[in-house]
Short mmCIF file of C-alpha atoms in Angstrom, two decimals:
data_model
loop_
_atom_site.label_atom_id
_atom_site.label_comp_id
_atom_site.label_asym_id
_atom_site.label_seq_id
_atom_site.Cartn_x
_atom_site.Cartn_y
_atom_site.Cartn_z
CA MET A 22 -9.87 11.79 -19.56
CA GLU A 23 -12.25 8.80 -19.34
CA ILE A 24 -13.62 6.38 -21.90
CA SER A 25 -17.22 5.55 -20.96
CA LYS A 26 -18.66 2.61 -22.91
CA PRO A 27 -20.40 -0.66 -22.10
CA GLY A 28 -18.25 -3.77 -22.01
CA TRP A 29 -14.80 -4.40 -20.63
CA GLN A 30 -13.20 -1.14 -21.89
CA ILE A 31 -9.75 -2.71 -21.62
CA ILE A 32 -6.96 -1.61 -23.93
CA GLY A 33 -3.98 -3.82 -24.72
CA HIS A 34 -4.87 -6.82 -22.57
CA ASP A 35 -7.20 -8.71 -24.91
CA TRP A 36 -5.75 -12.07 -23.92
CA ALA A 37 -6.57 -11.41 -20.26
CA VAL A 38 -10.14 -10.36 -21.07
CA ARG A 39 -10.63 -13.51 -23.19
CA MET A 40 -9.35 -15.71 -20.38
CA LEU A 41 -11.65 -14.14 -17.80
CA GLN A 42 -14.62 -14.36 -20.18
CA GLN A 43 -13.86 -18.04 -20.70
CA HIS A 44 -13.83 -18.63 -16.94
CA LEU A 45 -17.26 -16.96 -16.74
CA GLN A 46 -18.72 -18.83 -19.71
CA THR A 47 -17.53 -22.24 -18.54
CA GLY A 48 -18.39 -21.71 -14.88
CA GLN A 49 -14.74 -22.20 -13.89
CA VAL A 50 -14.29 -18.96 -11.97
CA ARG A 51 -11.40 -19.22 -9.49
CA HIS A 52 -11.74 -18.03 -5.92
CA ALA A 53 -8.75 -15.66 -6.18
CA TYR A 54 -7.09 -13.67 -9.00
CA LEU A 55 -3.83 -11.73 -8.93
CA PHE A 56 -3.38 -8.90 -11.46
CA CYS A 57 0.31 -8.01 -11.72
CA GLY A 58 2.14 -5.24 -13.52
CA PRO A 59 3.58 -1.76 -13.06
CA GLU A 60 1.42 1.07 -11.76
CA GLY A 61 -0.82 2.58 -14.41
CA ILE A 62 -0.90 -0.50 -16.63
CA GLY A 63 -4.61 -1.15 -16.00
CA ARG A 64 -4.60 -3.88 -13.36
CA ARG A 65 -7.22 -2.19 -11.13
CA THR A 66 -9.45 -1.43 -14.12
CA LEU A 67 -9.30 -5.03 -15.29
CA ALA A 68 -10.15 -6.26 -11.79
CA VAL A 69 -13.14 -3.91 -11.59
CA ARG A 70 -14.41 -5.00 -15.02
CA PHE A 71 -14.19 -8.63 -13.93
CA ALA A 72 -16.14 -7.81 -10.78
CA GLN A 73 -18.79 -6.11 -12.93
CA ALA A 74 -18.99 -9.08 -15.33
CA LEU A 75 -19.39 -11.43 -12.35
CA ASN A 76 -22.31 -9.45 -10.93
CA CYS A 77 -23.86 -7.38 -13.76
CA GLN A 78 -27.66 -7.52 -13.90
CA ALA A 79 -27.63 -7.41 -17.71
CA VAL A 80 -24.44 -9.22 -18.72
CA ASP A 81 -24.68 -10.55 -22.30
CA GLU A 82 -23.85 -13.99 -23.72
CA ASN A 83 -20.23 -12.88 -24.28
CA GLN A 84 -19.89 -11.94 -20.61
CA GLN A 85 -19.82 -8.24 -21.39
CA PRO A 86 -21.01 -6.14 -18.42
CA CYS A 87 -23.55 -3.49 -19.35
CA GLY A 88 -21.73 -0.75 -17.44
CA THR A 89 -24.99 1.06 -16.68
CA CYS A 90 -26.98 -1.04 -14.21
CA ARG A 91 -26.86 -0.11 -10.55
CA ILE A 92 -24.41 -2.89 -9.68
CA CYS A 93 -22.05 -1.94 -12.53
CA THR A 94 -22.08 1.75 -11.67
CA GLN A 95 -21.57 1.14 -7.96
CA MET A 96 -18.73 -1.31 -8.58
CA GLU A 97 -17.13 1.15 -11.00
CA ARG A 98 -16.95 3.56 -8.06
CA MET A 99 -15.99 0.64 -5.78
CA GLN A 100 -18.91 1.53 -3.50
CA HIS A 101 -21.18 -1.49 -3.86
CA PRO A 102 -22.22 -3.10 -0.54
CA ASP A 103 -21.02 -6.50 -1.81
CA MET A 104 -17.57 -5.13 -2.68
CA THR A 105 -15.00 -4.59 0.06
CA VAL A 106 -11.90 -2.58 -0.83
CA VAL A 107 -8.69 -3.09 1.13
CA GLN A 108 -5.81 -0.69 0.52
CA CYS A 109 -3.36 1.47 2.41
CA LEU A 110 -5.11 3.95 4.64
CA GLU A 111 -4.29 7.63 4.22
CA ASP A 112 -2.01 7.72 7.26
CA SER A 113 -0.21 4.47 6.44
CA GLN A 114 2.24 3.12 3.89
CA SER A 115 1.18 -0.51 4.32
CA ILE A 116 -1.85 -2.76 4.57
CA LYS A 117 -2.15 -3.95 8.16
CA VAL A 118 -3.17 -7.30 9.58
CA GLU A 119 -6.15 -5.65 11.30
CA GLN A 120 -7.55 -4.71 7.88
CA ILE A 121 -7.36 -8.35 6.75
CA ARG A 122 -9.11 -9.54 9.90
CA GLU A 123 -11.91 -7.03 9.34
CA LEU A 124 -12.15 -8.20 5.72
CA GLN A 125 -12.50 -11.80 6.87
CA ARG A 126 -15.43 -10.87 9.10
CA THR A 127 -17.10 -9.14 6.14
CA LEU A 128 -16.53 -12.06 3.76
CA SER A 129 -18.26 -14.45 6.16
CA LEU A 130 -21.54 -12.65 5.40
CA THR A 131 -23.86 -13.69 2.56
CA PRO A 132 -23.91 -11.26 -0.40
CA ILE A 133 -26.69 -8.70 -0.07
CA GLU A 134 -27.81 -8.60 -3.71
CA ALA A 135 -24.96 -9.52 -6.06
CA PRO A 136 -24.19 -13.13 -7.04
CA TYR A 137 -20.67 -12.78 -5.59
CA ARG A 138 -19.15 -10.87 -2.71
CA ILE A 139 -15.97 -9.22 -4.00
CA ALA A 140 -12.81 -8.51 -2.01
CA MET A 141 -10.69 -5.95 -3.86
CA LEU A 142 -7.16 -5.88 -2.42
CA LEU A 143 -5.31 -3.02 -4.11
CA ASN A 144 -1.51 -2.77 -4.18
CA PHE A 145 -1.27 -5.87 -2.03
CA HIS A 146 2.52 -5.81 -2.39
CA LEU A 147 2.30 -3.13 0.32
CA ALA A 148 0.73 -5.55 2.79
CA THR A 149 2.82 -6.40 5.83
CA HIS A 150 4.15 -9.92 6.26
CA ASN A 151 1.56 -10.55 8.98
CA ALA A 152 -1.25 -9.23 6.80
CA GLN A 153 -0.28 -11.54 3.95
CA ASN A 154 -0.07 -14.49 6.30
CA ALA A 155 -3.50 -13.63 7.71
CA LEU A 156 -5.00 -13.76 4.23
CA LEU A 157 -3.77 -17.32 3.68
CA LYS A 158 -6.64 -18.87 5.62
CA THR A 159 -9.17 -17.10 3.41
CA LEU A 160 -7.32 -18.16 0.27
CA GLU A 161 -7.21 -21.76 1.43
CA GLU A 162 -10.83 -21.88 2.62
CA ALA A 163 -12.64 -19.13 0.74
CA PRO A 164 -16.31 -18.82 1.74
CA PRO A 165 -18.80 -19.72 -0.99
CA ARG A 166 -19.74 -16.93 -3.41
CA VAL A 167 -16.60 -14.94 -2.50
CA ILE A 168 -14.03 -13.84 -5.09
CA LEU A 169 -10.75 -12.19 -4.11
CA LEU A 170 -9.19 -9.80 -6.65
CA MET A 171 -5.68 -8.59 -5.85
CA THR A 172 -3.39 -6.14 -7.62
CA ALA A 173 0.37 -5.99 -7.13
CA ASP A 174 3.52 -4.77 -8.83
CA SER A 175 4.82 -8.30 -9.33
CA VAL A 176 4.39 -11.87 -8.17
CA ASP A 177 7.78 -11.70 -6.46
CA SER A 178 6.54 -8.92 -4.15
CA LEU A 179 4.14 -11.34 -2.46
CA LEU A 180 4.66 -14.42 -0.34
CA PRO A 181 4.93 -17.53 -2.54
CA THR A 182 2.09 -19.09 -0.55
CA ILE A 183 -0.16 -16.18 -1.58
CA ALA A 184 0.73 -16.26 -5.28
CA SER A 185 0.42 -20.05 -5.54
CA ARG A 186 -3.22 -19.88 -4.49
CA CYS A 187 -4.23 -17.33 -7.12
CA GLU A 188 -4.88 -17.30 -10.84
CA ILE A 189 -2.10 -14.95 -11.96
CA LEU A 190 -2.49 -12.46 -14.81
CA ARG A 191 0.79 -10.75 -15.69
CA LEU A 192 -0.09 -7.57 -17.57
CA ARG A 193 2.43 -6.12 -20.01
CA THR A 194 2.93 -2.64 -21.41
CA MET A 195 1.76 -1.79 -24.93
CA GLU A 196 3.97 -0.74 -27.80
CA THR A 197 4.01 3.05 -27.62
CA ASN A 198 3.17 3.43 -31.32
CA THR A 199 0.14 1.15 -30.89
CA LEU A 200 -1.02 3.11 -27.86
CA ALA A 201 -0.50 6.43 -29.64
CA ALA A 202 -2.54 5.17 -32.61
CA TYR A 203 -5.34 4.17 -30.24
CA PHE A 204 -5.39 7.62 -28.67
CA LEU A 205 -5.56 9.24 -32.12
CA ASP A 206 -8.52 7.04 -33.07
CA THR A 207 -10.52 7.51 -29.87
CA LEU A 208 -9.56 10.77 -28.17
CA PRO A 209 -9.48 14.45 -29.17
CA VAL A 210 -5.68 14.72 -29.18
CA SER A 211 -3.11 15.74 -31.77
CA GLU A 212 -0.61 13.25 -33.19
CA GLU A 213 2.15 14.95 -31.21
CA GLU A 214 0.17 14.72 -27.96
CA ALA A 215 -0.77 11.09 -28.57
CA GLN A 216 2.86 10.11 -29.18
CA LEU A 217 4.11 12.12 -26.22
CA PHE A 218 1.68 10.66 -23.67
CA ALA A 219 2.18 7.13 -24.99
CA SER A 220 5.95 7.59 -24.69
CA ILE A 221 5.93 9.21 -21.23
CA SER A 222 3.69 6.45 -19.90
CA GLY A 223 5.96 3.73 -21.26
CA GLY A 224 2.97 2.02 -22.86
CA ARG A 225 0.88 2.06 -19.64
CA VAL A 226 -2.56 3.12 -20.79
CA GLY A 227 -3.89 3.97 -17.33
CA PHE A 228 -0.92 6.19 -16.59
CA ALA A 229 -1.25 7.92 -19.97
CA LEU A 230 -4.96 8.60 -19.43
CA SER A 231 -4.32 9.99 -15.97
CA LEU A 232 -1.71 12.38 -17.40
CA MET A 233 -4.23 13.58 -19.97
CA GLY A 234 -6.97 13.99 -17.40
CA GLU A 235 -4.78 15.66 -14.77
CA PRO A 236 -2.77 18.49 -16.39
CA GLU A 237 -1.03 19.21 -13.08
CA ARG A 238 0.73 15.82 -13.29
CA ALA A 239 2.13 16.67 -16.71
CA GLN A 240 3.14 20.12 -15.45
CA ARG A 241 4.86 18.57 -12.45
CA ARG A 242 6.86 16.28 -14.74
CA LYS A 243 8.01 19.27 -16.78
CA LYS A 244 9.01 21.16 -13.64
CA TRP A 245 11.14 18.27 -12.36
CA LEU A 246 12.88 17.85 -15.71
CA ASP A 247 13.55 21.60 -16.04
CA ASP A 248 14.81 21.70 -12.47
CA LEU A 249 17.14 18.75 -13.02
CA LEU A 250 18.70 20.40 -16.06
CA ALA A 251 19.19 23.58 -14.03
CA LEU A 252 20.66 21.64 -11.08
CA LEU A 253 23.34 20.14 -13.32
CA SER A 254 24.81 23.64 -13.72
CA MET A 255 24.43 24.70 -10.06
CA ASP A 256 27.19 24.77 -7.45
CA ARG A 257 26.93 23.10 -4.04
CA VAL A 258 25.44 26.15 -2.28
CA ASP A 259 22.65 26.53 -4.84
CA ARG A 260 21.86 22.83 -4.65
CA PHE A 261 21.57 23.02 -0.84
CA GLN A 262 19.21 26.00 -1.19
CA TYR A 263 17.13 24.16 -3.77
CA ALA A 264 16.81 21.12 -1.50
CA GLU A 265 15.64 23.25 1.44
CA LYS A 266 13.21 25.26 -0.67
CA ASN A 267 11.59 22.31 -2.44
CA PHE A 268 11.88 19.24 -0.23
CA ARG A 269 12.03 20.26 3.42
CA TYR A 270 9.52 17.87 5.06
CA GLU A 271 8.12 17.13 1.56
CA ARG A 272 8.76 13.41 1.22
CA GLU A 273 6.15 12.80 -1.49
CA LEU A 274 7.54 15.64 -3.63
CA LEU A 275 11.03 14.18 -3.39
CA ILE A 276 9.72 10.78 -4.44
CA SER A 277 7.89 12.39 -7.37
CA ALA A 278 11.03 14.26 -8.47
CA GLY A 279 13.26 11.22 -8.01
CA GLN A 280 11.03 9.01 -10.13
CA VAL A 281 11.06 11.54 -13.00
CA TRP A 282 14.80 12.04 -12.69
CA PHE A 283 15.32 8.28 -12.82
CA THR A 284 13.54 8.08 -16.17
CA PHE A 285 15.61 11.01 -17.49
CA TRP A 286 18.88 9.24 -16.66
CA ARG A 287 17.43 6.08 -18.17
CA ASP A 288 16.90 8.02 -21.42
CA VAL A 289 20.47 9.31 -21.31
CA LEU A 290 21.78 5.78 -20.79
CA VAL A 291 19.85 4.18 -23.66
CA ARG A 292 20.85 7.09 -25.90
CA LEU A 293 24.50 6.48 -25.07
CA ILE A 294 24.22 2.76 -25.69
CA GLU A 295 21.78 2.55 -28.61
CA GLY A 296 22.14 5.95 -30.27
CA GLU A 297 19.34 7.02 -32.60
CA LYS A 298 17.63 3.61 -32.28
CA ALA A 299 16.98 4.22 -28.58
CA ARG A 300 13.36 4.38 -27.43
CA ILE A 301 13.20 7.60 -25.47
CA ILE A 302 10.56 8.24 -22.79
CA HIS A 303 10.84 12.03 -22.67
CA ILE A 304 10.77 12.61 -26.41
CA ASP A 305 9.99 16.30 -25.94
CA TYR A 306 13.33 16.65 -24.11
CA LEU A 307 15.42 14.84 -26.71
CA PRO A 308 17.75 17.83 -27.40
CA ALA A 309 18.47 18.13 -23.67
CA ILE A 310 19.03 14.37 -23.39
CA ASP A 311 21.50 14.48 -26.26
CA GLU A 312 23.27 17.47 -24.71
CA VAL A 313 23.73 15.66 -21.39
CA ALA A 314 24.73 12.42 -23.13
CA ALA A 315 27.49 14.36 -24.94
CA TRP A 316 29.40 14.95 -21.66
CA MET A 317 28.33 11.85 -19.72
CA ASP A 318 29.54 8.28 -20.20
CA VAL A 319 27.82 4.91 -19.71
CA GLN A 320 29.41 4.13 -16.34
CA SER A 321 28.64 7.52 -14.79
CA THR A 322 25.04 7.39 -16.02
CA ARG A 323 24.58 3.91 -14.57
CA GLU A 324 25.87 5.24 -11.25
CA GLN A 325 23.22 7.96 -11.33
CA LEU A 326 20.51 5.35 -11.88
CA THR A 327 21.85 3.08 -9.14
CA GLY A 328 22.10 5.98 -6.70
CA LEU A 329 18.58 7.19 -7.40
CA GLN A 330 17.19 3.69 -7.03
CA LYS A 331 18.87 3.38 -3.63
CA HIS A 332 17.67 6.81 -2.49
CA LEU A 333 14.07 6.13 -3.53
CA ALA A 334 14.16 2.90 -1.55
CA MET A 335 15.47 4.82 1.47
CA LEU A 336 12.58 7.27 1.20
CA GLU A 337 10.19 4.35 1.58
CA ALA A 338 11.93 3.66 4.89
CA ASN A 339 11.15 7.18 6.20
CA VAL A 340 14.68 8.60 6.40
CA ASN A 341 15.18 12.36 6.92
CA THR A 342 13.76 13.89 3.74
CA GLN A 343 15.83 17.06 3.49
CA LEU A 344 19.07 15.29 4.38
CA LEU A 345 18.47 12.68 1.70
CA ALA A 346 17.52 15.39 -0.81
CA GLU A 347 20.85 17.09 -0.15
CA VAL A 348 22.72 13.82 -0.65
CA MET A 349 20.82 13.19 -3.91
CA LEU A 350 21.55 16.65 -5.29
CA LEU A 351 25.21 16.67 -4.28
CA GLY A 352 25.59 13.38 -6.12
CA LEU A 353 24.47 14.89 -9.41
CA PRO A 354 27.21 15.42 -12.00
CA LYS A 355 28.31 18.96 -12.88
CA ALA A 356 27.72 20.09 -16.44
CA ASP A 357 30.88 21.06 -18.31
#
């Protein structure tokens, strides 16, 4: 579900928009910006809007891009000839040094038609150590009329020498009630849907909008939660069969399931600790969360979270998927 309007179209990061507008108005645009925050919080969207405001053919006195000129529309799709996008290739889990070297050759060229040549480095926390080091020269001696826009999970995920050469914008999640109210005001959703998507997303507007626009993602979440509740009552044999049926050679599916399961155990933990005051992510599964919390304790729930965190990290290192799935499932508690 998309919101298509002129201007910045940014929800919940007004302070960041004001800062970028001020840089544009005063002519103090930096050569590199780093947009940090969890996935789905809007860091890529904010970077694209800034690129549009820098180059829009009809930007107004408040530095609002028109959103409709050729440059704006092409940069929205990240297909403008003066915008180079660097991200993980389909067959890779990291940004390689060769990609940075190719970027540097591109940035040495004069912009074709836009005032600035834009380098969009997405999820740069996935860049290899060598790739980050290779970018340092460009950050230190950026060619004229070149702006680098990077997105990353956090400042700590990058080399300090990279972060220190960027203007850093740390984006924060919105209050779920505020986000739900925004959805009710602007989108054709019910109050229940608005609250649910705001809660599931944890206040990340981009993630919430993607859930609304991609029903299969919401259905996949429900499947993983239903499966987890069923697994808690299964014996070892059934859990082995489930692992083979669902995750044999399916690394991405196991990551998807593990991430949802992590948030479920997080809900159980905060329910145990904070009771009715707890802010639950999966509010549509509250009865199930309470049922599990009734036979779990704080220590055991923390162990589930720690174990899942470790297993998800191991998946990033390309361990045997089915073997790890079996270990994950055998480590689940057994419902009384």
